Tab-separated table of C-alpha atoms in Angstrom:
chain	number	residue	atom	x	y	z
A	8	MET	CA	-79.893	25.565	-10.963
A	9	SER	CA	-79.968	21.802	-11.300
A	10	ALA	CA	-76.917	19.637	-11.862
A	11	THR	CA	-78.259	18.665	-15.283
A	12	SER	CA	-78.568	22.225	-16.521
A	13	THR	CA	-75.134	23.086	-15.140
A	14	ALA	CA	-73.549	20.176	-16.996
A	15	ALA	CA	-75.225	21.300	-20.217
A	16	THR	CA	-73.935	24.864	-19.909
A	17	PRO	CA	-70.719	25.590	-21.832
A	18	PHE	CA	-67.786	26.720	-19.713
A	19	VAL	CA	-67.145	30.454	-20.094
A	20	HIS	CA	-64.013	32.074	-18.667
A	21	GLU	CA	-64.687	34.941	-16.302
A	22	GLN	CA	-63.245	37.605	-18.637
A	23	PHE	CA	-65.969	36.904	-21.225
A	24	ASP	CA	-69.664	37.747	-21.123
A	25	ASP	CA	-70.827	34.655	-22.978
A	26	ILE	CA	-69.682	31.693	-25.079
A	27	GLU	CA	-69.964	33.613	-28.353
A	28	GLN	CA	-67.628	36.345	-27.138
A	29	GLN	CA	-65.190	33.687	-25.950
A	30	ARG	CA	-65.328	31.929	-29.316
A	31	SER	CA	-64.793	35.189	-31.216
A	32	ALA	CA	-61.752	36.026	-29.082
A	33	ALA	CA	-60.244	32.581	-29.662
A	34	GLN	CA	-60.821	32.822	-33.403
A	35	LEU	CA	-59.261	36.279	-33.527
A	36	GLY	CA	-56.243	35.009	-31.612
A	37	MET	CA	-55.763	32.151	-34.061
A	38	TRP	CA	-56.138	34.445	-37.081
A	39	ILE	CA	-53.468	36.758	-35.640
A	40	PHE	CA	-51.194	33.758	-35.069
A	41	LEU	CA	-51.770	32.555	-38.639
A	42	ALA	CA	-50.989	36.040	-39.927
A	43	THR	CA	-47.568	35.848	-38.269
A	44	GLU	CA	-47.097	32.400	-39.830
A	45	VAL	CA	-47.939	33.833	-43.249
A	46	LEU	CA	-45.202	36.433	-42.755
A	47	PHE	CA	-42.774	33.690	-41.683
A	48	PHE	CA	-43.463	31.424	-44.648
A	49	GLY	CA	-43.781	34.473	-46.890
A	50	GLY	CA	-40.120	35.336	-46.347
A	51	LEU	CA	-39.120	31.867	-47.502
A	52	PHE	CA	-41.430	32.047	-50.515
A	53	LEU	CA	-39.952	35.441	-51.385
A	54	GLY	CA	-36.438	34.023	-51.163
A	55	TYR	CA	-37.448	31.147	-53.416
A	56	THR	CA	-38.978	33.555	-55.946
A	57	VAL	CA	-35.846	35.703	-56.083
A	58	TYR	CA	-33.464	32.784	-56.574
A	59	ARG	CA	-35.820	31.074	-59.010
A	60	SER	CA	-35.784	34.227	-61.166
A	61	LEU	CA	-31.975	34.363	-60.973
A	62	TYR	CA	-31.313	30.677	-61.726
A	63	PRO	CA	-34.389	29.347	-63.564
A	64	ASP	CA	-32.639	26.566	-65.480
A	65	THR	CA	-30.800	25.168	-62.447
A	66	PHE	CA	-33.896	25.332	-60.264
A	67	ALA	CA	-35.847	23.475	-62.942
A	68	ALA	CA	-33.128	20.820	-63.141
A	69	ALA	CA	-33.014	20.461	-59.351
A	70	SER	CA	-36.779	20.200	-59.166
A	71	ARG	CA	-36.649	17.170	-61.455
A	72	HIS	CA	-34.846	15.315	-58.652
A	73	THR	CA	-37.899	15.565	-56.397
A	74	GLU	CA	-40.507	12.796	-56.273
A	75	VAL	CA	-43.616	14.154	-57.988
A	76	VAL	CA	-45.657	11.015	-57.325
A	77	LEU	CA	-44.922	11.083	-53.602
A	78	GLY	CA	-45.484	14.826	-53.434
A	79	GLY	CA	-48.765	14.496	-55.326
A	80	THR	CA	-49.864	11.679	-53.033
A	81	ASN	CA	-49.134	13.846	-50.019
A	82	THR	CA	-51.173	16.652	-51.571
A	83	ALA	CA	-54.162	14.340	-51.874
A	84	VAL	CA	-53.627	13.099	-48.315
A	85	LEU	CA	-53.678	16.618	-46.885
A	86	LEU	CA	-56.683	17.689	-48.948
A	87	PHE	CA	-58.644	14.686	-47.695
A	88	SER	CA	-57.512	15.401	-44.139
A	89	SER	CA	-58.859	18.945	-44.473
A	90	ALA	CA	-62.235	17.522	-45.458
A	91	LEU	CA	-62.225	15.289	-42.375
A	92	MET	CA	-61.254	18.254	-40.199
A	93	ALA	CA	-64.165	20.290	-41.539
A	94	LEU	CA	-66.496	17.389	-40.754
A	95	ALA	CA	-64.971	17.175	-37.269
A	96	VAL	CA	-65.859	20.806	-36.585
A	97	ARG	CA	-69.391	20.123	-37.764
A	98	ALA	CA	-69.625	17.038	-35.544
A	99	ALA	CA	-68.471	19.129	-32.580
A	100	GLU	CA	-71.067	21.780	-33.380
A	101	PHE	CA	-73.831	19.160	-33.368
A	102	LYS	CA	-72.393	17.528	-30.217
A	103	ASN	CA	-71.817	14.175	-31.926
A	104	ARG	CA	-69.097	12.916	-29.587
A	105	LYS	CA	-68.383	9.553	-31.181
A	106	GLN	CA	-68.204	10.948	-34.704
A	107	LEU	CA	-65.996	13.804	-33.526
A	108	VAL	CA	-63.506	11.407	-31.953
A	109	TRP	CA	-63.211	9.283	-35.078
A	110	LEU	CA	-62.898	12.287	-37.386
A	111	LEU	CA	-60.141	13.796	-35.251
A	112	LEU	CA	-58.319	10.476	-35.159
A	113	GLY	CA	-58.758	10.111	-38.914
A	114	THR	CA	-57.314	13.564	-39.541
A	115	ALA	CA	-54.361	12.836	-37.237
A	116	PHE	CA	-53.807	9.482	-38.980
A	117	LEU	CA	-53.627	11.173	-42.383
A	118	GLY	CA	-51.133	13.622	-40.904
A	119	ILE	CA	-49.024	10.646	-39.824
A	120	VAL	CA	-49.310	9.174	-43.335
A	121	PHE	CA	-48.094	12.492	-44.736
A	122	MET	CA	-45.074	12.465	-42.438
A	123	ALA	CA	-44.269	8.848	-43.302
A	124	ILE	CA	-44.260	9.645	-47.025
A	125	LYS	CA	-42.148	12.742	-46.385
A	126	GLY	CA	-39.726	10.566	-44.436
A	127	VAL	CA	-39.366	8.285	-47.471
A	128	GLU	CA	-38.589	11.338	-49.605
A	129	TYR	CA	-36.011	12.655	-47.160
A	130	HIS	CA	-34.337	9.230	-46.992
A	131	LYS	CA	-34.088	9.164	-50.783
A	132	ASP	CA	-32.524	12.624	-50.802
A	133	PHE	CA	-30.037	11.547	-48.141
A	134	VAL	CA	-29.063	8.390	-50.055
A	135	GLU	CA	-28.598	10.370	-53.280
A	136	TYR	CA	-26.464	13.011	-51.484
A	137	LEU	CA	-28.894	15.829	-52.223
A	138	VAL	CA	-28.795	17.196	-48.678
A	139	PRO	CA	-26.947	20.550	-48.727
A	140	GLY	CA	-23.606	20.610	-46.989
A	141	SER	CA	-20.181	19.049	-47.321
A	142	HIS	CA	-21.579	15.795	-48.756
A	143	PHE	CA	-23.829	17.426	-51.360
A	144	GLU	CA	-23.297	15.938	-54.829
A	145	TRP	CA	-24.483	17.474	-58.076
A	146	HIS	CA	-23.398	16.048	-61.420
A	147	GLU	CA	-24.940	18.759	-63.587
A	148	ALA	CA	-24.020	22.386	-64.173
A	149	ASN	CA	-24.105	25.086	-61.485
A	150	ARG	CA	-23.647	23.024	-58.331
A	151	SER	CA	-23.903	26.020	-55.991
A	152	HIS	CA	-27.186	27.147	-57.548
A	153	ALA	CA	-28.647	23.663	-57.194
A	154	GLU	CA	-27.561	23.593	-53.567
A	155	ILE	CA	-29.509	26.817	-52.974
A	156	PHE	CA	-32.622	25.076	-54.310
A	157	PHE	CA	-32.183	22.197	-51.895
A	158	TRP	CA	-31.465	24.551	-48.990
A	159	LEU	CA	-34.824	26.166	-49.678
A	160	TYR	CA	-36.474	22.795	-50.263
A	161	PHE	CA	-35.417	21.396	-46.894
A	162	ALA	CA	-36.036	24.659	-45.054
A	163	MET	CA	-39.576	25.077	-46.408
A	164	THR	CA	-40.721	21.467	-46.381
A	165	GLY	CA	-38.985	20.873	-43.037
A	166	LEU	CA	-40.711	23.855	-41.438
A	167	HIS	CA	-43.993	22.646	-42.881
A	168	ALA	CA	-43.349	19.164	-41.498
A	169	ILE	CA	-42.823	20.641	-38.028
A	170	HIS	CA	-46.220	22.346	-38.305
A	171	VAL	CA	-47.837	19.076	-39.375
A	172	THR	CA	-46.261	17.271	-36.406
A	173	VAL	CA	-47.554	19.910	-33.986
A	174	GLY	CA	-50.986	19.605	-35.578
A	175	ILE	CA	-50.982	15.825	-35.137
A	176	PHE	CA	-50.335	16.123	-31.405
A	177	VAL	CA	-53.036	18.791	-31.086
A	178	LEU	CA	-55.554	16.595	-32.904
A	179	LEU	CA	-54.740	13.555	-30.771
A	180	THR	CA	-55.134	15.653	-27.619
A	181	LEU	CA	-58.492	16.958	-28.828
A	182	ALA	CA	-59.588	13.403	-29.634
A	183	VAL	CA	-58.894	12.366	-26.037
A	184	LEU	CA	-60.759	15.404	-24.704
A	185	ALA	CA	-63.655	14.707	-27.053
A	186	TRP	CA	-63.811	11.108	-25.818
A	187	LEU	CA	-64.026	12.466	-22.279
A	188	GLY	CA	-67.000	14.586	-23.343
A	189	LYS	CA	-65.326	17.986	-23.022
A	190	PHE	CA	-67.049	19.413	-26.097
A	191	THR	CA	-70.584	18.113	-25.596
A	192	ALA	CA	-71.771	21.247	-23.743
A	193	GLY	CA	-71.451	23.469	-26.811
A	194	ASN	CA	-67.950	24.819	-26.226
A	195	TYR	CA	-66.273	23.377	-29.317
A	196	THR	CA	-64.002	26.404	-29.865
A	197	PRO	CA	-60.752	24.374	-29.443
A	198	VAL	CA	-61.829	22.081	-32.288
A	199	GLU	CA	-62.762	25.040	-34.460
A	200	VAL	CA	-59.471	26.825	-33.806
A	201	ALA	CA	-57.487	23.640	-34.447
A	202	GLY	CA	-59.367	23.339	-37.736
A	203	LEU	CA	-58.165	26.791	-38.807
A	204	TYR	CA	-54.589	25.774	-38.028
A	205	TRP	CA	-54.861	22.498	-39.940
A	206	HIS	CA	-56.381	24.184	-42.994
A	207	PHE	CA	-53.511	26.694	-42.945
A	208	VAL	CA	-50.987	23.848	-42.931
A	209	ASP	CA	-52.740	22.319	-45.938
A	210	ILE	CA	-52.806	25.622	-47.836
A	211	VAL	CA	-49.069	26.106	-47.334
A	212	TRP	CA	-48.437	22.674	-48.864
A	213	ILE	CA	-50.658	23.506	-51.837
A	214	PHE	CA	-48.207	26.314	-52.624
A	215	LEU	CA	-45.110	24.253	-51.825
A	216	PHE	CA	-46.014	21.343	-54.087
A	217	PRO	CA	-46.012	23.156	-57.456
A	218	LEU	CA	-43.023	25.343	-56.555
A	219	MET	CA	-40.779	22.519	-55.369
A	220	TYR	CA	-42.007	19.504	-57.300
A	221	LEU	CA	-43.437	20.822	-60.567
A	222	ALA	CA	-40.986	23.622	-61.353
A	223	GLY	CA	-38.950	21.374	-63.633
A	224	HIS	CA	-41.781	19.257	-65.041
A	225	ARG	CA	-44.006	20.142	-67.938
């Protein structure tokens, strides 16, 4: 076998028969991981649903203290980043190295924009003493119920932010590997699997936005 043909052959780990079996195993592994993440976030969503049904008026009032414009902007940012991620997977499939690098960097950049906007929101909450704890201030009725809302708000959006941060580092790593030509031989499974993760992160936010930001707005 010539050096050229060897370089063009995708790397297959010894436990797999071919690249397709390797890709299927990686996809299955990611789907199982995402299923566990659904259970994790699902517990928080269930807790929110229970407390929202118990204290609907207070949760609506607390929701009005969130920044709908910033939250809506972040929703648009993540939706656009998902589109770029889908294009990145396609670029990897067609072995377009330069386009793949830029699309991965673009997706990571939008993730950074999301985190920057979220940081502005968190700073506002801190300044207005809406962070649960000894310094929490609430000048409307049912302080303890409002504090429950913000406990859930910070727990759910904070956990989501951690996932976004992990995704950013993964995307930047893949961009470096793509620049080095690691995915030009047809083994673009890491990009595909990272795409599944990033789309999951976006879907979680699509549920978080109306629950946390729009609950008190009509």
